[in-house]
Amino acid sequence: MNRDVTSKRENKHSAGRQKKGTLHVETSILVLGLFVALLLCSFTPLPFKKSLEAAFFREMSFLNFL
């Protein structure tokens, strides 16, 4: 009986550790993606960057309209 309680407690703790691990991986991927996006934005030519900004603001104004 005592072993069952201990094993259940260990299973709960291992599940919590597993969730924290996947959250850490997801956060790392997100930060890496943002870093790559910033690098791409810094190296894009100016006319292309202006058209991207215009498209972004058009999209944002459309979303504000909703």
Short mmCIF file of C-alpha atoms in Angstrom, two decimals:
data_model
loop_
_atom_site.label_atom_id
_atom_site.label_comp_id
_atom_site.label_asym_id
_atom_site.label_seq_id
_atom_site.Cartn_x
_atom_site.Cartn_y
_atom_site.Cartn_z
CA MET A 1 0.00 0.00 0.00
CA ASN A 2 2.77 2.40 0.89
CA ARG A 3 4.51 1.74 -2.44
CA ASP A 4 1.37 2.64 -4.40
CA VAL A 5 1.16 6.03 -2.71
CA THR A 6 4.85 6.68 -3.31
CA SER A 7 4.69 5.67 -6.97
CA LYS A 8 1.63 7.88 -7.55
CA ARG A 9 3.43 10.80 -5.95
CA GLU A 10 6.50 10.19 -8.13
CA ASN A 11 4.33 9.98 -11.24
CA LYS A 12 2.79 13.35 -10.43
CA HIS A 13 6.21 14.92 -9.95
CA SER A 14 7.64 13.43 -13.12
CA ALA A 15 4.63 14.70 -15.10
CA GLY A 16 5.26 18.19 -13.75
CA ARG A 17 8.91 18.03 -14.72
CA GLN A 18 8.00 16.87 -18.19
CA LYS A 19 5.64 19.82 -18.68
CA LYS A 20 8.26 22.30 -17.52
CA GLY A 21 10.75 20.78 -19.97
CA THR A 22 8.43 21.18 -22.94
CA LEU A 23 7.62 24.73 -21.90
CA HIS A 24 11.33 25.52 -21.77
CA VAL A 25 11.80 24.09 -25.27
CA GLU A 26 8.83 26.03 -26.65
CA THR A 27 10.13 29.25 -25.09
CA SER A 28 13.58 28.66 -26.54
CA ILE A 29 12.14 28.07 -30.01
CA LEU A 30 10.04 31.22 -29.72
CA VAL A 31 12.99 33.36 -28.66
CA LEU A 32 15.16 31.89 -31.43
CA GLY A 33 12.41 32.61 -33.98
CA LEU A 34 12.12 36.22 -32.83
CA PHE A 35 15.90 36.62 -33.03
CA VAL A 36 15.94 35.27 -36.60
CA ALA A 37 13.06 37.56 -37.54
CA LEU A 38 14.93 40.57 -36.17
CA LEU A 39 18.03 39.58 -38.11
CA LEU A 40 16.02 39.24 -41.32
CA CYS A 41 14.39 42.61 -40.75
CA SER A 42 17.72 44.31 -40.17
CA PHE A 43 19.17 42.97 -43.44
CA THR A 44 16.20 43.57 -45.75
CA PRO A 45 16.55 46.34 -48.35
CA LEU A 46 14.78 49.59 -47.51
CA PRO A 47 12.07 49.58 -50.27
CA PHE A 48 11.03 46.06 -49.31
CA LYS A 49 10.95 47.03 -45.64
CA LYS A 50 8.70 50.00 -46.44
CA SER A 51 6.24 47.77 -48.29
CA LEU A 52 6.24 45.31 -45.38
CA GLU A 53 5.50 48.13 -42.95
CA ALA A 54 2.67 49.38 -45.15
CA ALA A 55 1.16 45.89 -45.37
CA PHE A 56 1.49 45.48 -41.60
CA PHE A 57 -0.28 48.76 -40.86
CA ARG A 58 -3.03 47.95 -43.38
CA GLU A 59 -3.58 44.63 -41.63
CA MET A 60 -3.59 46.25 -38.19
CA SER A 61 -6.11 48.88 -39.27
CA PHE A 62 -8.31 46.10 -40.64
CA LEU A 63 -8.09 44.22 -37.35
CA ASN A 64 -8.94 47.40 -35.42
CA PHE A 65 -11.95 47.83 -37.68
CA LEU A 66 -13.25 44.41 -36.59
#
